[in-house]
Short mmCIF file of C-alpha atoms and ligand atoms in Angstrom, two decimals:
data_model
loop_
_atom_site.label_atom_id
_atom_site.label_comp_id
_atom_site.label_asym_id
_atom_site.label_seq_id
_atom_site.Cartn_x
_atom_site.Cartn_y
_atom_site.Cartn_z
CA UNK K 1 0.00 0.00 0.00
CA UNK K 2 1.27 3.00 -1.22
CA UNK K 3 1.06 6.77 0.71
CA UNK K 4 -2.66 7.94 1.64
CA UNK K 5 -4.62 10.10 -0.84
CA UNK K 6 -4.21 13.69 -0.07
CA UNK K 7 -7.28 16.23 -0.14
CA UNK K 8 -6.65 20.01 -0.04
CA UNK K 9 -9.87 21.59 0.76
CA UNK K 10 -12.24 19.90 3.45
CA UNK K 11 -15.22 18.04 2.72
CA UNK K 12 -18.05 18.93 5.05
CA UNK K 13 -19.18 15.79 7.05
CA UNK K 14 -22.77 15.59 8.73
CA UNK K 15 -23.25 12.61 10.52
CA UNK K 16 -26.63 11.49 11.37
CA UNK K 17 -28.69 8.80 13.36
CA UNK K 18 -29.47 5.33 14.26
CA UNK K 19 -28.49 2.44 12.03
CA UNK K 20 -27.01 4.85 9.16
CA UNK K 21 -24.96 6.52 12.28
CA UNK K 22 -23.46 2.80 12.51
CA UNK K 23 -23.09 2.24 9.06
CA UNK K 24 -21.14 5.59 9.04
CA UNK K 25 -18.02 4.66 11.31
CA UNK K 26 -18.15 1.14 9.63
CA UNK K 27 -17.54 2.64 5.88
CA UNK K 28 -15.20 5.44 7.26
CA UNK K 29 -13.12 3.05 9.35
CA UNK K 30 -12.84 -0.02 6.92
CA UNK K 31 -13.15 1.91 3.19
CA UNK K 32 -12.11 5.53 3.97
CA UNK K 33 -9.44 5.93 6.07
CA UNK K 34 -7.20 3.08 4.98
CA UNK K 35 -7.01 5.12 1.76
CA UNK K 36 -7.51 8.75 2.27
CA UNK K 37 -5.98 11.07 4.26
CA UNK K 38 -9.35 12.64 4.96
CA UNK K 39 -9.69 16.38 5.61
CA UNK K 40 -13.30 16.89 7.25
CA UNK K 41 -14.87 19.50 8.81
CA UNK K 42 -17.22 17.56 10.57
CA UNK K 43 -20.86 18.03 11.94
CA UNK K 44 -22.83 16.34 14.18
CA UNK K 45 -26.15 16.53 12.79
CA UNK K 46 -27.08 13.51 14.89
CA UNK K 47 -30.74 14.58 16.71
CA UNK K 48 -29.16 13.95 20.29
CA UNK K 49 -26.26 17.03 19.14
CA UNK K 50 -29.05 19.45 16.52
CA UNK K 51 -30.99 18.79 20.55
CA UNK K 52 -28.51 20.33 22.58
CA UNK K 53 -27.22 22.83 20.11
CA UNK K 54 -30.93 24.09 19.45
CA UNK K 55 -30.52 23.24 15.53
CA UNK K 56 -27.82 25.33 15.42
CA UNK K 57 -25.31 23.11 13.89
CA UNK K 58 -27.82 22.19 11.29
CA UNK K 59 -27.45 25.86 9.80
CA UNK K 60 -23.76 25.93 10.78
CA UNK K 61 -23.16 22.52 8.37
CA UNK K 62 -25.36 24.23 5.59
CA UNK K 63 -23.02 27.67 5.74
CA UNK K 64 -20.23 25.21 6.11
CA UNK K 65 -21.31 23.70 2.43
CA UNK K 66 -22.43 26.88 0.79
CA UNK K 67 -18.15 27.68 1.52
CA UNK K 68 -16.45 24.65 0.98
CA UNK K 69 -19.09 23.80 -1.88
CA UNK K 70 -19.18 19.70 -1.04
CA UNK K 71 -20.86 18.32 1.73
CA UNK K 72 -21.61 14.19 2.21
CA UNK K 73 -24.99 13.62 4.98
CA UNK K 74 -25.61 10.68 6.82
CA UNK K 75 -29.59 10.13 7.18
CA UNK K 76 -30.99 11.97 10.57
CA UNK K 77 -33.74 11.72 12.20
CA UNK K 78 -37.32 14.25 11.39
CA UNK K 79 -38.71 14.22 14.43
CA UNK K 80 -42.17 12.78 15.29
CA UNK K 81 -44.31 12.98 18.05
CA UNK K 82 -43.07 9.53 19.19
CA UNK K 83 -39.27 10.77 19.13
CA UNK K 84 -40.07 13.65 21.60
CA UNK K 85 -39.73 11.32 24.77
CA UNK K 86 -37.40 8.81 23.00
CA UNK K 87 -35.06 11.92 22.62
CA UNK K 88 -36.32 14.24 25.60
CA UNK K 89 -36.47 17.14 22.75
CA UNK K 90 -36.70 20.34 23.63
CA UNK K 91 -38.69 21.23 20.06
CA UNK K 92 -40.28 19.07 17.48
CA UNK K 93 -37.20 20.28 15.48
CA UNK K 94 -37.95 20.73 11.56
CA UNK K 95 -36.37 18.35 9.00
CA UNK K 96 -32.39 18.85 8.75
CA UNK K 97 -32.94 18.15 4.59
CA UNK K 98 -35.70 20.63 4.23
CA UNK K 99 -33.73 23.00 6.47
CA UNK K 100 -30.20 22.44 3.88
CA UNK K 101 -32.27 22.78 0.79
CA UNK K 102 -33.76 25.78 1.63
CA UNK K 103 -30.35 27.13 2.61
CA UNK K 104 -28.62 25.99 -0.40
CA UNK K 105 -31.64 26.56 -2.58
CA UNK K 106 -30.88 23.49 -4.57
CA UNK K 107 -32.44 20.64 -6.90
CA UNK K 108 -32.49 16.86 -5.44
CA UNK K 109 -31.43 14.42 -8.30
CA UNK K 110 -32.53 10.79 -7.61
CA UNK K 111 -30.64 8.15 -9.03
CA UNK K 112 -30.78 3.97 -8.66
CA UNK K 113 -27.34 1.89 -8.75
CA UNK K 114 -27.69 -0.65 -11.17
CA UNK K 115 -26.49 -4.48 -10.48
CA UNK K 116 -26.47 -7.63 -12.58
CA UNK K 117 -28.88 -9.64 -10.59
CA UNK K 118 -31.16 -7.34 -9.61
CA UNK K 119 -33.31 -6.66 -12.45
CA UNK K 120 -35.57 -3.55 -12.55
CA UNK K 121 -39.57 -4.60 -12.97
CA UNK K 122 -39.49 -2.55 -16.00
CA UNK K 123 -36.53 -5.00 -18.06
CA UNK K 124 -35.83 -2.20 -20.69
CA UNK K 125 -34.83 -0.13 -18.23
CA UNK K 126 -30.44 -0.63 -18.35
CA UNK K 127 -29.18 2.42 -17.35
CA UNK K 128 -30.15 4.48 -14.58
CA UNK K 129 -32.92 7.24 -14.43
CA UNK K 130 -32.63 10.50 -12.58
CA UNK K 131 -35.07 12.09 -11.47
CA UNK K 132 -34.58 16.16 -10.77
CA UNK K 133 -37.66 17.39 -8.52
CA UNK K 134 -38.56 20.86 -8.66
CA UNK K 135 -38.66 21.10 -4.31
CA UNK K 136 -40.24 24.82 -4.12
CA UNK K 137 -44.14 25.68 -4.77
CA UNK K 138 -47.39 24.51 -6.78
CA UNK K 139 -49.55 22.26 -4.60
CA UNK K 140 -47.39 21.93 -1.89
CA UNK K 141 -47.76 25.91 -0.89
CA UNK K 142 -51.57 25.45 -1.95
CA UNK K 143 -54.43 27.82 -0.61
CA UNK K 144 -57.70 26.33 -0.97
CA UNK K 145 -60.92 26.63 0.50
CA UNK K 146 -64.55 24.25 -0.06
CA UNK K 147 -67.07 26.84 -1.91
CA UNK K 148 -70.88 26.97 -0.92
CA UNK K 149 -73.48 26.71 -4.23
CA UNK K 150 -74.44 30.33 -4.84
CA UNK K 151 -70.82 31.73 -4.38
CA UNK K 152 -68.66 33.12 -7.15
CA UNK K 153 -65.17 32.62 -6.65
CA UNK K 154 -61.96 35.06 -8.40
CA UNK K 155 -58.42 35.14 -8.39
CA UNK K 156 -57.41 38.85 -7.73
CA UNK K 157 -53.98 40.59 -7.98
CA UNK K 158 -53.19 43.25 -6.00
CA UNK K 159 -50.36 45.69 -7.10
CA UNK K 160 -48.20 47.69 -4.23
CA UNK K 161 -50.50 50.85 -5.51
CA UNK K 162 -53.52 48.81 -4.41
CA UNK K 163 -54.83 48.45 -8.02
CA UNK K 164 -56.69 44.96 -8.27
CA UNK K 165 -57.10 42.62 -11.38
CA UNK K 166 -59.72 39.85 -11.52
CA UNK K 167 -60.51 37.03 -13.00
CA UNK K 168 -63.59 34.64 -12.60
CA UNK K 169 -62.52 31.04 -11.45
CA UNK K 170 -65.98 29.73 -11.19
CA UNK K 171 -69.49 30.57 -10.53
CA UNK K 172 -70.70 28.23 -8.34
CA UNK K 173 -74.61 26.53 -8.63
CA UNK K 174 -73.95 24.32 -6.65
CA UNK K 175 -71.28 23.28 -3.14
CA UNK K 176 -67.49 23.10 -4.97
CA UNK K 177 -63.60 23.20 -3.85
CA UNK K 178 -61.23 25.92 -5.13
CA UNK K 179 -57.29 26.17 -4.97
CA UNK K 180 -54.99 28.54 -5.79
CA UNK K 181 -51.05 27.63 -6.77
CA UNK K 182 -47.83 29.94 -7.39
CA UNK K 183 -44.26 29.78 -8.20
CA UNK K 184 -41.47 31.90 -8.29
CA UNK K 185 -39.63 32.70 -11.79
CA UNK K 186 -36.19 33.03 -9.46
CA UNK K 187 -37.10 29.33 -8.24
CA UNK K 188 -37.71 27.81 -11.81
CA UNK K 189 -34.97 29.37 -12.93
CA UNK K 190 -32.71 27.55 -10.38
CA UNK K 191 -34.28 24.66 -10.53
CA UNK K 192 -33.43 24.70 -14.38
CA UNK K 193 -30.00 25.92 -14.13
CA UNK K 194 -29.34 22.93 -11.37
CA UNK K 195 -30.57 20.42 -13.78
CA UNK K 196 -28.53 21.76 -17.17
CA UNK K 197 -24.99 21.59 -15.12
CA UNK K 198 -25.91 18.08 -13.30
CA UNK K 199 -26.73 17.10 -16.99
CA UNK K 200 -22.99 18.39 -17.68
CA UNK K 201 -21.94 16.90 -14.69
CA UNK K 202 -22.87 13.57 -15.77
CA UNK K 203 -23.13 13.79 -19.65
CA UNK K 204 -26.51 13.17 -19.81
CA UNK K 205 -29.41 14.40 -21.57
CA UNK K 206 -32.04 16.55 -19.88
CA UNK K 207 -35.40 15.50 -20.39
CA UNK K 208 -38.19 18.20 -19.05
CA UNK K 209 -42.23 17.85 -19.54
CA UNK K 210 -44.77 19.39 -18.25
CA UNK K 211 -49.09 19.83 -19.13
CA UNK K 212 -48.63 23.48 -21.15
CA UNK K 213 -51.29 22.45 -23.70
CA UNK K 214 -53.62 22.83 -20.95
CA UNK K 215 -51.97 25.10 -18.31
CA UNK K 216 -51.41 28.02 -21.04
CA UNK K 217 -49.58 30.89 -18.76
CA UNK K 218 -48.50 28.69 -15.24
CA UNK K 219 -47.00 25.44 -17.22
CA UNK K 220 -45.78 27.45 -20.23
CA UNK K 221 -43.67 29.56 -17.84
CA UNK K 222 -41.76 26.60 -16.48
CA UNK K 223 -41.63 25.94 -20.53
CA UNK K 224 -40.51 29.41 -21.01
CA UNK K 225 -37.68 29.65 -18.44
CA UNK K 226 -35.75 26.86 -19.05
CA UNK K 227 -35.81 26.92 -23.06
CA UNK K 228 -34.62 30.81 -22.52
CA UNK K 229 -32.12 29.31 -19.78
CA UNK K 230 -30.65 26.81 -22.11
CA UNK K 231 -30.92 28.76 -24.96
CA UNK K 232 -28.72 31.74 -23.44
CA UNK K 233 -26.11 29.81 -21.14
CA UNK K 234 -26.26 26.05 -22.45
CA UNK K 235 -26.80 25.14 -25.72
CA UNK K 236 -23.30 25.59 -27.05
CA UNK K 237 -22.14 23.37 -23.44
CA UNK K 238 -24.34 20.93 -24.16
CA UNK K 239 -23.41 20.97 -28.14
CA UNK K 240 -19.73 19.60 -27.02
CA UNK K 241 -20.55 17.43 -24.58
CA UNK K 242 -22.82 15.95 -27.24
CA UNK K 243 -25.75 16.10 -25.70
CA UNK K 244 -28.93 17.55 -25.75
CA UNK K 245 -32.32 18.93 -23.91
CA UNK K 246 -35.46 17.92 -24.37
CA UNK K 247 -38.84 19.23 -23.66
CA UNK K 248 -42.05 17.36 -24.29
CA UNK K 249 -45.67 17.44 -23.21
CA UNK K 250 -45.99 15.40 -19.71
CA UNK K 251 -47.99 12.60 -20.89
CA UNK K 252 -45.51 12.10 -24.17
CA UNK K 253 -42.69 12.01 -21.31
CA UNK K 254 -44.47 9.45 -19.45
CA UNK K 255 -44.64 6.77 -22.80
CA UNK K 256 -41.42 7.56 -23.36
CA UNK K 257 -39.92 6.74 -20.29
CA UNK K 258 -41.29 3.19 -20.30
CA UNK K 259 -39.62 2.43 -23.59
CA UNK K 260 -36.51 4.20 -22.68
CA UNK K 261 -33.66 2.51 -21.76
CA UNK K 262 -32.43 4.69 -19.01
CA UNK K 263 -29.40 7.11 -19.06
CA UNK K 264 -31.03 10.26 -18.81
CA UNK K 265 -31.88 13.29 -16.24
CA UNK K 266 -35.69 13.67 -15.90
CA UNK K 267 -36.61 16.96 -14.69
CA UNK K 268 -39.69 17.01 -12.87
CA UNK K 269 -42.64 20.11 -11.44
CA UNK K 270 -42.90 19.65 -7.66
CA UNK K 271 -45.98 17.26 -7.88
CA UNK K 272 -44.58 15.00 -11.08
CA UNK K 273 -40.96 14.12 -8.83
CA UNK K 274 -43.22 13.48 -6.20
CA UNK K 275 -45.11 10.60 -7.69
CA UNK K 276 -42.78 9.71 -10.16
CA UNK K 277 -39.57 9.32 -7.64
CA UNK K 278 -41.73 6.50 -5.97
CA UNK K 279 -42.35 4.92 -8.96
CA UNK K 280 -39.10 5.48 -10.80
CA UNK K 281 -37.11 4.05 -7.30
CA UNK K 282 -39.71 1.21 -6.52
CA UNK K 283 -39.31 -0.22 -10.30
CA UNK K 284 -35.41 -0.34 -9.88
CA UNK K 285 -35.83 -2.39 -7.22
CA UNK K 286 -34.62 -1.37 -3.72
CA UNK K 287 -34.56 2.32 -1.84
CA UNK K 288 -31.65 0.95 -0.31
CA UNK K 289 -29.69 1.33 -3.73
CA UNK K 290 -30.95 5.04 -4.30
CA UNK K 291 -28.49 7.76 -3.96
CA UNK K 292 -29.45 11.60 -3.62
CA UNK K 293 -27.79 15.00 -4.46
CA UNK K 294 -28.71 17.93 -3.85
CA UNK K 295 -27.35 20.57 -6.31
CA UNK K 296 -28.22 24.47 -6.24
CA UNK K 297 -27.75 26.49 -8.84
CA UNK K 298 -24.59 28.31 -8.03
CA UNK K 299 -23.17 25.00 -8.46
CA UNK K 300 -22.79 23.60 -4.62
CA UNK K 301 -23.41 19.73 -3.94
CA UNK K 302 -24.48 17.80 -0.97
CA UNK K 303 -24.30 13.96 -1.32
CA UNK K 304 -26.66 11.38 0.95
CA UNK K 305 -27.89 7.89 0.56
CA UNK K 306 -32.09 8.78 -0.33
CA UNK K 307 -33.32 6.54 2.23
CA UNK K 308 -33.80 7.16 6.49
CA UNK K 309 -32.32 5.62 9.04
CA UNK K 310 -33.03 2.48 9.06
CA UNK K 311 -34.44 2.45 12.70
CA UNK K 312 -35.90 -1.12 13.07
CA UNK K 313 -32.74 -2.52 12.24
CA UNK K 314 -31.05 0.00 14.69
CA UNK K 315 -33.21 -1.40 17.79
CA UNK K 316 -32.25 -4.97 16.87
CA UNK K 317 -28.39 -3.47 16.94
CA UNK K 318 -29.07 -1.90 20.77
CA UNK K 319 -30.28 -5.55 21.66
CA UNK K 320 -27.02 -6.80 20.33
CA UNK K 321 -28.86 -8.47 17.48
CA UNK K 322 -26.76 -9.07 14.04
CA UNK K 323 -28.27 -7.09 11.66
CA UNK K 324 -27.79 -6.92 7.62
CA UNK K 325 -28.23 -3.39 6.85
CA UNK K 326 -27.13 -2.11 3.16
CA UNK K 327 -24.69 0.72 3.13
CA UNK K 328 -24.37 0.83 -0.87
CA UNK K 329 -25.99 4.30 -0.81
CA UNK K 330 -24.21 5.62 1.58
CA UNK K 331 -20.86 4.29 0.05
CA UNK K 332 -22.26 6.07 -2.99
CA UNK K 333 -22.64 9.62 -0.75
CA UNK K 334 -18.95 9.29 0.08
CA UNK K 335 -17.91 8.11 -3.44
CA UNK K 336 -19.96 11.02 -5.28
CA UNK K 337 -18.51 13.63 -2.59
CA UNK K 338 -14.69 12.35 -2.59
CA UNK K 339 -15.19 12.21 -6.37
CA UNK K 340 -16.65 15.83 -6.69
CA UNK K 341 -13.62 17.04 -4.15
CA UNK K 342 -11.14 15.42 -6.76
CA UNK K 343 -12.66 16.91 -9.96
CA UNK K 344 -12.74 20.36 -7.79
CA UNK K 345 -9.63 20.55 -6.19
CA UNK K 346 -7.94 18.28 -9.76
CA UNK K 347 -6.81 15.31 -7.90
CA UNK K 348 -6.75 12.67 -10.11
CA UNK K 349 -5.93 9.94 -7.10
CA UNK K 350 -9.13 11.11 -5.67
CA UNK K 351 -11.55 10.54 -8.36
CA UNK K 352 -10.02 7.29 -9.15
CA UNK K 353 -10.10 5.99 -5.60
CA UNK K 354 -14.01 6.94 -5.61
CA UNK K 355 -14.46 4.73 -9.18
CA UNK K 356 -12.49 2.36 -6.98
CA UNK K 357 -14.63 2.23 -4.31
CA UNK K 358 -17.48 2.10 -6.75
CA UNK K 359 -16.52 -0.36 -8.42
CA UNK K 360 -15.77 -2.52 -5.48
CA UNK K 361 -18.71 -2.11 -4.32
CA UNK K 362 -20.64 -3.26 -7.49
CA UNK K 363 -18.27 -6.28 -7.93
CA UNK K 364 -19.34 -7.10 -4.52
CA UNK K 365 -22.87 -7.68 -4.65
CA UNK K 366 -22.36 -8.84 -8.23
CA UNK K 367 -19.72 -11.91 -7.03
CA UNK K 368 -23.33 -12.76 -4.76
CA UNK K 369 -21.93 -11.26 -1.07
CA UNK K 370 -25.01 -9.16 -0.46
CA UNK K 371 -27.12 -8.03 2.43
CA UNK K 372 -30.57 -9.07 3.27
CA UNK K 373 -32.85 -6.88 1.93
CA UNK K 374 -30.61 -7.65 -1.74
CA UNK K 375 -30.93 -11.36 -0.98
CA UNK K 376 -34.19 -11.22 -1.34
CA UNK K 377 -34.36 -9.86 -4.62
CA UNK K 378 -31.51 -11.18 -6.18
CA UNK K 379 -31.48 -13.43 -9.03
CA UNK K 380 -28.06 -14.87 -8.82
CA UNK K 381 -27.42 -18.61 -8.55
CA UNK K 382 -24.73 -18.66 -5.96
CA UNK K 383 -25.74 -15.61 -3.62
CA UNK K 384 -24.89 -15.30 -0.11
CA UNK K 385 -26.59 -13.40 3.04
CA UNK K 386 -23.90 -11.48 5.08
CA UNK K 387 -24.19 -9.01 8.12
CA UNK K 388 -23.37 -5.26 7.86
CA UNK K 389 -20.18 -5.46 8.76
CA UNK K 390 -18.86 -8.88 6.78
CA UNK K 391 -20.52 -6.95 3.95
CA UNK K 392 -18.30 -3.56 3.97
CA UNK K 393 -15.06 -6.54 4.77
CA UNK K 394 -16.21 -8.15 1.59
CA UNK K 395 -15.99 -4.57 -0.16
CA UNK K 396 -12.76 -4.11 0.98
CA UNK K 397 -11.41 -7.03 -0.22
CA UNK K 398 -12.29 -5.87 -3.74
CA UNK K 399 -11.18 -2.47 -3.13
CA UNK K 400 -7.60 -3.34 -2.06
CA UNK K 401 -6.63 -5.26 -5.14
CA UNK K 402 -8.19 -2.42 -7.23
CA UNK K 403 -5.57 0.11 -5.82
P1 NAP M 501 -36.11 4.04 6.27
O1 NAP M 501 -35.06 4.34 7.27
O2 NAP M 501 -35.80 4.38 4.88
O3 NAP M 501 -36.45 2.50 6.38
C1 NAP M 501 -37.67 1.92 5.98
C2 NAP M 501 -37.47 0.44 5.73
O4 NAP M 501 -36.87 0.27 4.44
C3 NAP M 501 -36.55 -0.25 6.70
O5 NAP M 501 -37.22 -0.66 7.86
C4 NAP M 501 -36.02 -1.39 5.85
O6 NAP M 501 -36.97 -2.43 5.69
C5 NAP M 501 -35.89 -0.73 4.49
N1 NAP M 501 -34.57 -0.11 4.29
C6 NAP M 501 -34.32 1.22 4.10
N2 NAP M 501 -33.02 1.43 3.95
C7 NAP M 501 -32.42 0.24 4.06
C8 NAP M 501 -31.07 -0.20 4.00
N3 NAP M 501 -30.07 0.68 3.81
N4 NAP M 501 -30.79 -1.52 4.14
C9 NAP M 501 -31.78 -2.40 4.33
N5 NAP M 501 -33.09 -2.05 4.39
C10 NAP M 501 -33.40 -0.75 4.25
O7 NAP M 501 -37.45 4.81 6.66
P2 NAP M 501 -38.22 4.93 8.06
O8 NAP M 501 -37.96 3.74 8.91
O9 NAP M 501 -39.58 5.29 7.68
O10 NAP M 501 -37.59 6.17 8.74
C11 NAP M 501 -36.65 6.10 9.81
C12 NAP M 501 -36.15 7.49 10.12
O11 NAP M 501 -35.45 8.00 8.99
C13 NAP M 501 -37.24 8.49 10.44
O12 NAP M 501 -36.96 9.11 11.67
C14 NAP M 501 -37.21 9.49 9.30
O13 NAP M 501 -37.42 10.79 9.76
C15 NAP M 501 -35.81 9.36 8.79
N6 NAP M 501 -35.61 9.66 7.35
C16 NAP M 501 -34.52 10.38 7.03
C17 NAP M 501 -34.22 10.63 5.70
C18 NAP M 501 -33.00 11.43 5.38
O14 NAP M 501 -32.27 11.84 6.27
N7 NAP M 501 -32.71 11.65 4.13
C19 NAP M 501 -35.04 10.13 4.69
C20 NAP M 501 -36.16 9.36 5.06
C21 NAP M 501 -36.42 9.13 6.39
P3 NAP M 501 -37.08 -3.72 6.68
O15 NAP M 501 -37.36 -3.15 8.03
O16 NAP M 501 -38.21 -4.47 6.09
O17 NAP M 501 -35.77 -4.45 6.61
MG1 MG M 502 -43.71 10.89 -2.35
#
C-alpha cells in the first residue's frame, strides 16, 4: 500500500442517526481511512447534538457547504411525536434536509445503482434514471378553500399601488372546492439551471415535460424559463458534450420513459418528482440502492444515501442483534462527494479511488456477497446473506486489489 490520498480543501461531514450513524463509522473506518488522508470539517447533525445545540449546527453545516461547496450527509432523524420522549427534545425540530435545501436553494437528483442480478420490474430499463424534482411551490404551498353553491369565486392581484385585477374562477350553482397555486420565476430558474450543469456533470441528456397544452400561462412559464435558460447559457455546453435537452408534453414524457432505456436526467414540477420518484425508485428495485444529491444552482453539492435511518434494524443493533443493513448508498454519498472534491480541487488519485470504491462495491454484490434486503431480490445462482459489517469486509477485499 502505497502513501494515503491527499485532499486540499475539506469536505463537510454531517453525521446522522441510528443504524445509518453505525453504518457511518463502519464505511469510514474499513473503506475511507485506509485510503484517504481525509480532511473533514465535521458536523454532528445527529438529533441527540441538533438537541442540545438548538438546531444550530444544522445551519452551521449548511453555511459550512455553501463555503467549501461539497458536503456528504448521513440520514438523521425528522422528528415525530413519538421521538419527543425517546429523545427528551426540547422542540419538534424541523427536517435537517428541508432545512439544507432551503439554505442551499438546490435541486435533489434521484438516481438507482444498477447491479447484474437485480433486475428492474421494467426490463428495458439498463441504465439508470434520474429524477430532478422541482422542491419549491405549486400544490405543496396550496391555498384552498370548499365553496358553498351560490358563491362566485376570483383570483385577484393586488399591485403595491392597491390596483386589483380579476378574474372569474368559477361561478358556483352548486357546493365546490377551489385552490390557488404559485411559483417563483427566481425558483424555476434555479431549478433549471441545477438540472442543465448536473446534466454536464454527468453527460446526460435533460429530459423536461410538463401539461402546457392545458396550463397556457402557469405550465408554459416553467416551458418558457428553461428553453430561454438553455438557450442563453447552455446550448453551445451541451453541443460539445454531445448532448442535448429535451422538452415534451408530460404525458408524451411518461410513454417515453417506459420504452426508454435509461441514461437520462428527468426533470420534474414539484408534484410530477413526487409521484414519479416513488415509482421510478420502486421499479429499480430497492430504496436501499438510491443515492441523492442535492445541487443548487450556483453549483454547490451535498451527497446522501435517499433513504432514512433504518431504525428497526437499529433497535435490533441496541439488543445486540446481528443485523444486515445495506450501506451501498451511503458508500455512494462518500464516493460522489470524494469524487466531486477530486474533480474540484484536480486530484486525479481522488476521483479514481471513488471509481475504486465504486466499483468494489458493485463487484461485490455482483460476485453474490449481499445483504438481506438484496438477498431477497436477487437473481443470482450462488448468492450469499452477510451481516453489515462482513458486507463492507467483503468490499474491501475488492477495493484493495483495485488500488
Ligand atoms: P427508512 O429508514 O428508509 O427504512 C424503511 C425500511 O426500508 C426499513 O425498515 C427497511 O426495511 C428498508 N430499508 C431502508 N433502507 C435500508 C437499507 N439501507 N438496508 C436495508 N433495508 C433498508 O425509513 P423509516 O424507517 O420510515 O424512517 C426512519 C427514520 O429516517 C425516520 O426518523 C425518518 O425521519 C428518517 N428519514 C430520514 C431521511 C433522510 O435523512 N434523508 C429520509 C427518510 C427518512 P425492513 O425493516 O423491512 O428491513
Ligand atoms: Mg412521495
Amino acid at each position: 500500500m502505497t502513501d494515503k490520498i491527499k485532499m486540499t480543501t475539506p469536505l463537510v461531514e454531517m453525521d446522522g442517526d441510528e443504524m445509518t450513524r453505525i453504518l457511518w463509522k463502519y464505511i469510514k473506518d474499513i473503506l475511507i481511512l485506509p485510503y484517504v488522508d481525509l480532511k473533514s470539517e465535521y458536523y454532528d447533525l445527529g438529533l441527540v447534538h441538533r438537541n442540545e445545540t438548538d438546531d444550530q449546527v444544522t445551519l452551521d453545516s449548511a453555511e459550512a457547504t455553501k463555503k467549501y461547496g461539497v458536503a456528504v450527509k448521513c440520514a438523521t432523524i425528522t422528528p415525530n411525536a413519538a421521538r419527543m420522549p425517546e429523545y427528551n427534545l426540547k422542540k419538534m425540530w424541523k427536517s435537517p434536509n428541508g432545512t439544507i435545501r432551503s439554505i442551499l436553494d438546490g435541486t435533489v437528483f434521484r438516481t438507482p445503482i444498477l447491479v447484474n442480478g437485480v433486475t428492474p420490474y421494467i426490463p428495458t430499463w439498463t441504465k439508470p434514471i434520474t429524477i430532478a424534482r422541482h422542491a419549491y411551490g405549486d400544490v405543496y404551498k396550496n391555498t384552498e378553500m370548499k365553496v358553498m353553491g351560490g358563491c362566485k369565486a376570483e383570483l385577484v392581484v393586488t399591485d403595491k399601488d392597491g390596483n386589483e385585477s380579476r378574474q372569474l374562477i368559477h361561478d358556483f350553482d352548486t357546493d365546490g372546492v377551489i385552490q390557488g397555486l404559485h411559483n417563483i420565476d427566481k425558483s424555476i430558474a434555479g431549478f433549471a439551471r441545477a438540472c442543465f450543469n448536473y446534466g454536464l456533470d454527468l453527460k446526460q441528456d435533460v429530459w423536461f415535460a410538463t401539461k402546457d397544452t392545458i396550463s397556457k400561462i402557469y405550465d408554459h412559464r416553467f416551458k418558457d424559463i428553461f428553453q430561454e435558460i438553455f438557450d442563453n447559457e447552455y446550448k453551445e455546453k451541451f453541443a460539445q458534450a454531445g448532448i442535448e435537452y429535451f422538452y415534451t408534453l408530460i404525458d408524451d414524457a411518461v410513454a417515453r420513459v417506459i420504452r426508454s432505456n435509461g441514461g437520462y436526467i428527468w426533470a420534474c414540477k414539484n408534484y410530477d418528482g413526487d409521484v414519479m420518484s416513488d415509482m421510478v425508485s420502486t421499479a429499480y428495485g430497492s430504496l436501499a440502492m438510491m443515492t441523492s444529491v442535492l445541487v443548487s444552482p450556483d453549483g454547490i453539492y451535498e451527497y446522501e444515501a435517499a433513504h432514512g435511518t433504518v431504525q428497526r434494524h437499529y433497535y435490533k443493533h441496541l439488543k445486540g442483534e446481528e443485523t444486515s443493513t445495506n450501506s451501498v448508498a451511503t458508500i455512494f454519498a462518500w464516493s460522489g462527494a470524494l469524487r466531486k472534491r477530486g474533480e474540484l480541487d484536480n486530484i486525479p488519485e481522488l476521483i479514481k479511488y471513488a471509481d475504486n470504491l465504486e466499483k468494489a462495491t458493485i463487484d461485490t454484490i455482483e460476485d453474490g456477497i449481499m445483504t438481506g434486503d438484496l438477498y431477497l431480490i436477487s437473481k443470482l445462482e450462488n448468492k450469499k446473506k452477510v451481516n453489515s459489517e462482513e458486507f463492507l469486509h467483503a468490499i474491501n477485499e475488492r477495493l484493495q486489489k483495485l488500488m
